[in-house]
C-alpha positions as MATLAB code, in Angstrom:
seq = 'MSVERGSLRLSDAAATLALGAELAPLLRAGDVVTLSGGLGAGKTSLARGVLAALGLAEEAPSPTFAIVQPYAPPDVTLPLLHVDLYRLDEPGEVEELGLDEARLDSALLIEWPERAGPGRWADALALTLAVEPDGARRLTWAAPPAWGARWRPR';
ca = [
     -18.249 -105.791   19.333;
     -19.089 -107.099   15.918;
     -17.196 -108.538   13.025;
     -16.711 -106.125   10.138;
     -17.310 -107.634    6.701;
     -16.650 -106.440    3.196;
     -15.443 -107.332   -0.252;
     -13.470 -105.940   -3.133;
     -12.496 -106.921   -6.637;
      -8.888 -107.750   -7.477;
      -8.569 -107.296  -11.226;
      -5.437 -109.383  -11.760;
      -2.493 -111.156  -10.113;
      -0.701 -107.831   -9.609;
      -3.680 -106.528   -7.608;
      -3.588 -109.664   -5.431;
       0.129 -109.175   -4.745;
      -0.500 -105.488   -4.016;
      -3.191 -106.358   -1.468;
      -0.682 -108.642    0.258;
       1.794 -105.764    0.313;
      -0.905 -103.555    1.862;
      -1.558 -106.159    4.563;
       2.111 -106.720    5.484;
       2.767 -103.552    7.538;
      -0.408 -104.202    9.556;
       0.803 -107.553   10.839;
       2.073 -108.071   14.372;
       3.381 -111.084   16.242;
       0.369 -113.087   17.406;
      -1.799 -112.213   14.412;
      -3.492 -114.882   12.335;
      -4.719 -114.296    8.809;
      -6.684 -117.135    7.264;
      -6.769 -117.512    3.484;
      -9.681 -119.500    2.097;
     -10.736 -120.258   -1.454;
     -10.528 -122.939   -4.076;
      -7.434 -124.169   -5.857;
      -5.987 -121.364   -7.964;
      -7.997 -118.624   -6.253;
      -4.910 -116.606   -5.300;
      -4.207 -117.561   -1.680;
      -0.503 -118.193   -2.241;
      -0.202 -115.078   -4.422;
      -1.608 -112.944   -1.620;
       0.830 -114.571    0.830;
       3.700 -113.902   -1.583;
       2.708 -110.232   -1.648;
       2.863 -110.129    2.151;
       6.248 -111.831    2.267;
       7.756 -109.630   -0.447;
       6.599 -106.518    1.424;
       8.174 -107.911    4.612;
      11.489 -108.060    2.750;
      11.721 -111.584    1.335;
      14.019 -111.241   -1.670;
      13.098 -114.442   -3.507;
       9.647 -115.708   -4.425;
       8.107 -117.636   -1.544;
       7.395 -121.277   -2.361;
       3.961 -122.715   -1.772;
       3.980 -124.538    1.583;
       1.680 -127.308    0.270;
       4.231 -130.077    0.795;
       6.155 -128.584    3.717;
       2.840 -127.643    5.411;
       4.637 -124.975    7.499;
       7.162 -122.630    5.913;
       8.805 -120.383    8.524;
      10.346 -116.994    7.759;
      12.464 -115.018   10.201;
      14.692 -111.952   10.318;
      16.914 -110.990    8.607;
      15.042 -112.452    5.595;
      11.837 -110.680    6.687;
      11.115 -107.875    9.145;
       8.559 -109.912   11.142;
       8.729 -113.615   12.011;
       5.966 -115.290   10.011;
       4.771 -118.822    9.355;
       3.107 -119.513    6.004;
       0.949 -122.572    6.594;
      -0.988 -124.726    4.124;
      -3.370 -127.190    5.781;
      -4.632 -128.724    2.504;
      -2.910 -132.064    3.091;
      -4.206 -132.582    6.651;
      -6.575 -135.504    7.043;
      -8.247 -134.428   10.274;
      -8.430 -131.294   12.439;
      -6.512 -132.920   15.320;
      -3.341 -132.910   13.230;
      -3.124 -129.115   13.613;
      -2.020 -129.530   17.235;
       1.131 -131.328   16.066;
       2.210 -128.259   14.059;
       2.779 -126.060   17.146;
       0.999 -123.059   15.652;
      -0.412 -121.780   18.944;
       3.102 -121.666   20.413;
       4.444 -119.996   17.271;
       1.935 -117.159   17.707;
       3.869 -115.977   20.755;
       6.474 -114.353   18.496;
       5.250 -114.784   14.913;
       2.348 -113.916   12.661;
       0.571 -116.761   10.871;
      -0.777 -116.869    7.308;
      -2.925 -119.999    7.075;
      -4.220 -121.412    3.802;
      -7.119 -123.900    3.926;
      -8.057 -123.007    7.552;
     -11.289 -125.013    7.289;
      -9.136 -128.167    7.552;
      -8.420 -127.153   11.179;
     -12.080 -127.490   12.166;
     -14.701 -124.882   13.020;
     -14.009 -122.170   15.554;
     -10.219 -122.300   15.459;
      -8.555 -118.888   15.262;
     -11.747 -116.941   15.987;
      -9.622 -113.791   16.294;
      -8.173 -114.176   12.790;
      -8.621 -111.809    9.904;
     -10.502 -114.180    7.593;
      -9.875 -113.563    3.892;
     -11.634 -115.548    1.170;
     -10.708 -115.410   -2.497;
     -12.917 -116.548   -5.354;
     -12.397 -116.515   -9.110;
     -14.922 -114.354  -10.964;
     -16.214 -115.273  -14.447;
     -13.793 -112.866  -16.148;
     -10.770 -114.273  -14.271;
     -10.536 -111.473  -11.703;
     -10.655 -112.355   -8.009;
     -13.283 -111.390   -5.441;
     -11.857 -110.922   -1.959;
     -14.310 -111.059    0.918;
     -13.273 -110.584    4.512;
     -14.406 -110.848    8.094;
     -12.403 -108.671   10.459;
     -12.931 -109.325   14.186;
     -12.647 -106.417   16.635;
      -8.879 -106.881   17.033;
      -8.506 -106.107   13.322;
     -11.231 -103.493   12.977;
      -9.034 -100.450   13.356;
      -6.183 -101.876   11.261;
      -7.844 -103.544    8.281;
      -9.060 -100.980    5.758;
      -8.308 -102.326    2.259;
      -8.522  -99.926   -0.662;
];
């Protein structure tokens, strides 16, 4: 069982939001989606697309300062934690957030997953966003076997 990899170009912010909306119905409790990329690459925009497609009426705030922003029904159709690990100083701090327990009944969207240390969330759909010279975004992904049959971006 191998990891499936690929990439696609997201021409603008609307395309990034649309990709999030495409991802939303694929999510299940227990899933982890990691969002990597530099500042301004579109990680939060992609997460906002997911949350809007799950029914969130207002624009989701960036969880940079809260670190963990939970969403639950009736605001969304699936319990989800939007997590931003940017402000963590060391990987051990992740344990204090209770994310493994939260996976029992929620999906996790995790920005800056590299702050959690190598090897964490090996079963995650790993998405990386990068800004291209013309301002578009390049999305690359690694989909482990658990995601292989579900993740087919257009």
